[in-house]
Amino acid sequence: MLRTVRVNPPTSTKDLQHDLAADGVTVHRSTIRRTLHKVMLYGRVMQKKPFLRPHHKQPLEGQSAGISGVLLVFALLEFIISICTSALACKATCCAGAAATIHLNNPETRNLAENV
């Protein structure tokens, strides 16, 4: 009886009672339970967990779409910032050796620039 319970823990006392009755031994279920308790084997009932139905999944799908949209916006923003940063770095490295030139198209400001 102990070997049966150790091999298959979910075995009930009713199943053990039928197994013993097949061997010709008549034992009450409470006696089986007391014998199992003496060797620290206790009956445990698994917790029943409900399965998820489609109406349980709908709120999760809506939230994941919203989060995906926000992540897409942040990815695009990061892409734009990286392009601007690389363009600025490219301009800084290309024009670092040459002198900066000022081009003025307005004749009034040209006179002011020459006077300076």
PDB file of C-alpha atoms in Angstrom:
ATOM      1  CA  MET A   1       0.000   0.000   0.000  1.00  0.00           C
ATOM      2  CA  LEU A   2       2.802   2.469   0.854  1.00  0.00           C
ATOM      3  CA  ARG A   3       4.655   1.618  -2.336  1.00  0.00           C
ATOM      4  CA  THR A   4       1.508   2.297  -4.373  1.00  0.00           C
ATOM      5  CA  VAL A   5       1.101   5.746  -2.817  1.00  0.00           C
ATOM      6  CA  ARG A   6       4.784   6.638  -3.225  1.00  0.00           C
ATOM      7  CA  VAL A   7       4.746   5.634  -6.892  1.00  0.00           C
ATOM      8  CA  ASN A   8       1.419   7.347  -7.591  1.00  0.00           C
ATOM      9  CA  PRO A   9       0.788  10.134  -5.003  1.00  0.00           C
ATOM     10  CA  PRO A  10      -2.707  11.139  -6.223  1.00  0.00           C
ATOM     11  CA  THR A  11      -4.041   7.652  -5.327  1.00  0.00           C
ATOM     12  CA  SER A  12      -7.146   7.995  -3.169  1.00  0.00           C
ATOM     13  CA  THR A  13      -8.009   5.958  -0.109  1.00  0.00           C
ATOM     14  CA  LYS A  14     -10.985   4.559  -1.986  1.00  0.00           C
ATOM     15  CA  ASP A  15      -8.659   3.219  -4.709  1.00  0.00           C
ATOM     16  CA  LEU A  16      -6.388   1.702  -2.046  1.00  0.00           C
ATOM     17  CA  GLN A  17      -9.412   0.126  -0.360  1.00  0.00           C
ATOM     18  CA  HIS A  18     -10.445  -1.514  -3.668  1.00  0.00           C
ATOM     19  CA  ASP A  19      -6.868  -2.751  -4.273  1.00  0.00           C
ATOM     20  CA  LEU A  20      -6.733  -4.310  -0.803  1.00  0.00           C
ATOM     21  CA  ALA A  21     -10.205  -5.821  -1.261  1.00  0.00           C
ATOM     22  CA  ALA A  22      -8.971  -7.468  -4.485  1.00  0.00           C
ATOM     23  CA  ASP A  23      -6.205  -9.071  -2.392  1.00  0.00           C
ATOM     24  CA  GLY A  24      -8.811 -10.306   0.128  1.00  0.00           C
ATOM     25  CA  VAL A  25      -8.176  -7.731   2.891  1.00  0.00           C
ATOM     26  CA  THR A  26     -11.109  -5.666   4.190  1.00  0.00           C
ATOM     27  CA  VAL A  27      -9.979  -2.332   5.631  1.00  0.00           C
ATOM     28  CA  HIS A  28     -11.863   0.872   6.366  1.00  0.00           C
ATOM     29  CA  ARG A  29     -10.794   4.061   4.599  1.00  0.00           C
ATOM     30  CA  SER A  30     -10.012   5.852   7.866  1.00  0.00           C
ATOM     31  CA  THR A  31      -7.614   3.012   8.796  1.00  0.00           C
ATOM     32  CA  ILE A  32      -5.798   3.470   5.505  1.00  0.00           C
ATOM     33  CA  ARG A  33      -5.622   7.227   6.131  1.00  0.00           C
ATOM     34  CA  ARG A  34      -4.225   6.721   9.674  1.00  0.00           C
ATOM     35  CA  THR A  35      -1.600   4.278   8.367  1.00  0.00           C
ATOM     36  CA  LEU A  36      -0.489   6.748   5.691  1.00  0.00           C
ATOM     37  CA  HIS A  37      -0.338   9.599   8.226  1.00  0.00           C
ATOM     38  CA  LYS A  38       1.993   7.548  10.450  1.00  0.00           C
ATOM     39  CA  VAL A  39       4.596   7.529   7.653  1.00  0.00           C
ATOM     40  CA  MET A  40       3.978  11.229   6.847  1.00  0.00           C
ATOM     41  CA  LEU A  41       1.929  10.665   3.699  1.00  0.00           C
ATOM     42  CA  TYR A  42      -0.995  13.053   3.610  1.00  0.00           C
ATOM     43  CA  GLY A  43      -3.733  13.424   1.046  1.00  0.00           C
ATOM     44  CA  ARG A  44      -3.455  16.559  -0.975  1.00  0.00           C
ATOM     45  CA  VAL A  45      -6.060  18.014  -3.278  1.00  0.00           C
ATOM     46  CA  MET A  46      -4.806  19.947  -6.253  1.00  0.00           C
ATOM     47  CA  GLN A  47      -6.144  23.453  -6.575  1.00  0.00           C
ATOM     48  CA  LYS A  48      -8.633  23.858  -9.387  1.00  0.00           C
ATOM     49  CA  LYS A  49      -7.633  26.606 -11.771  1.00  0.00           C
ATOM     50  CA  PRO A  50     -10.035  27.819 -14.408  1.00  0.00           C
ATOM     51  CA  PHE A  51      -8.955  27.817 -18.024  1.00  0.00           C
ATOM     52  CA  LEU A  52      -8.717  31.131 -19.838  1.00  0.00           C
ATOM     53  CA  ARG A  53     -11.632  31.733 -22.135  1.00  0.00           C
ATOM     54  CA  PRO A  54     -11.652  34.169 -25.072  1.00  0.00           C
ATOM     55  CA  HIS A  55     -13.336  36.910 -23.037  1.00  0.00           C
ATOM     56  CA  HIS A  56     -10.455  36.720 -20.520  1.00  0.00           C
ATOM     57  CA  LYS A  57      -7.869  37.210 -23.271  1.00  0.00           C
ATOM     58  CA  GLN A  58      -9.459  40.264 -24.927  1.00  0.00           C
ATOM     59  CA  PRO A  59      -8.256  42.888 -22.412  1.00  0.00           C
ATOM     60  CA  LEU A  60      -4.694  41.562 -22.664  1.00  0.00           C
ATOM     61  CA  GLU A  61      -4.692  41.812 -26.462  1.00  0.00           C
ATOM     62  CA  GLY A  62      -5.804  45.451 -26.325  1.00  0.00           C
ATOM     63  CA  GLN A  63      -3.098  46.369 -23.820  1.00  0.00           C
ATOM     64  CA  SER A  64      -0.372  44.691 -25.833  1.00  0.00           C
ATOM     65  CA  ALA A  65      -1.409  46.614 -28.954  1.00  0.00           C
ATOM     66  CA  GLY A  66      -1.182  49.894 -27.032  1.00  0.00           C
ATOM     67  CA  ILE A  67       2.232  49.043 -25.638  1.00  0.00           C
ATOM     68  CA  SER A  68       3.440  48.035 -29.110  1.00  0.00           C
ATOM     69  CA  GLY A  69       2.293  51.385 -30.476  1.00  0.00           C
ATOM     70  CA  VAL A  70       4.179  53.306 -27.808  1.00  0.00           C
ATOM     71  CA  LEU A  71       7.310  51.219 -28.428  1.00  0.00           C
ATOM     72  CA  LEU A  72       7.034  51.956 -32.158  1.00  0.00           C
ATOM     73  CA  VAL A  73       6.894  55.707 -31.488  1.00  0.00           C
ATOM     74  CA  PHE A  74       9.952  55.505 -29.235  1.00  0.00           C
ATOM     75  CA  ALA A  75      11.848  53.441 -31.824  1.00  0.00           C
ATOM     76  CA  LEU A  76      11.114  56.033 -34.520  1.00  0.00           C
ATOM     77  CA  LEU A  77      12.164  58.843 -32.203  1.00  0.00           C
ATOM     78  CA  GLU A  78      15.408  57.042 -31.417  1.00  0.00           C
ATOM     79  CA  PHE A  79      16.044  56.523 -35.152  1.00  0.00           C
ATOM     80  CA  ILE A  80      15.521  60.228 -35.893  1.00  0.00           C
ATOM     81  CA  ILE A  81      17.822  61.269 -33.052  1.00  0.00           C
ATOM     82  CA  SER A  82      20.552  58.893 -34.255  1.00  0.00           C
ATOM     83  CA  ILE A  83      20.331  60.283 -37.808  1.00  0.00           C
ATOM     84  CA  CYS A  84      20.544  63.881 -36.546  1.00  0.00           C
ATOM     85  CA  THR A  85      23.480  63.012 -34.308  1.00  0.00           C
ATOM     86  CA  SER A  86      25.364  61.279 -37.121  1.00  0.00           C
ATOM     87  CA  ALA A  87      24.712  64.209 -39.491  1.00  0.00           C
ATOM     88  CA  LEU A  88      26.033  66.648 -36.884  1.00  0.00           C
ATOM     89  CA  ALA A  89      29.098  64.477 -36.269  1.00  0.00           C
ATOM     90  CA  CYS A  90      29.716  64.198 -40.006  1.00  0.00           C
ATOM     91  CA  LYS A  91      29.569  67.975 -40.426  1.00  0.00           C
ATOM     92  CA  ALA A  92      31.869  68.488 -37.456  1.00  0.00           C
ATOM     93  CA  THR A  93      34.520  66.093 -38.769  1.00  0.00           C
ATOM     94  CA  CYS A  94      34.341  67.262 -42.392  1.00  0.00           C
ATOM     95  CA  CYS A  95      34.621  70.990 -41.625  1.00  0.00           C
ATOM     96  CA  ALA A  96      37.074  70.776 -38.733  1.00  0.00           C
ATOM     97  CA  GLY A  97      40.199  71.427 -40.873  1.00  0.00           C
ATOM     98  CA  ALA A  98      38.807  74.212 -43.081  1.00  0.00           C
ATOM     99  CA  ALA A  99      38.204  77.782 -41.951  1.00  0.00           C
ATOM    100  CA  ALA A 100      34.621  78.767 -41.478  1.00  0.00           C
ATOM    101  CA  THR A 101      33.279  81.065 -44.196  1.00  0.00           C
ATOM    102  CA  ILE A 102      30.329  83.390 -43.853  1.00  0.00           C
ATOM    103  CA  HIS A 103      28.143  83.973 -46.910  1.00  0.00           C
ATOM    104  CA  LEU A 104      25.953  87.029 -46.709  1.00  0.00           C
ATOM    105  CA  ASN A 105      23.423  87.693 -49.450  1.00  0.00           C
ATOM    106  CA  ASN A 106      21.956  90.908 -48.066  1.00  0.00           C
ATOM    107  CA  PRO A 107      24.025  93.925 -49.234  1.00  0.00           C
ATOM    108  CA  GLU A 108      23.307  95.888 -46.058  1.00  0.00           C
ATOM    109  CA  THR A 109      24.647  93.162 -43.812  1.00  0.00           C
ATOM    110  CA  ARG A 110      27.608  92.702 -46.195  1.00  0.00           C
ATOM    111  CA  ASN A 111      28.708  96.279 -45.487  1.00  0.00           C
ATOM    112  CA  LEU A 112      28.384  95.643 -41.784  1.00  0.00           C
ATOM    113  CA  ALA A 113      30.428  92.472 -42.046  1.00  0.00           C
ATOM    114  CA  GLU A 114      33.209  94.217 -43.956  1.00  0.00           C
ATOM    115  CA  ASN A 115      33.386  96.986 -41.366  1.00  0.00           C
ATOM    116  CA  VAL A 116      33.909  94.546 -38.553  1.00  0.00           C
TER     117      VAL A 116
END
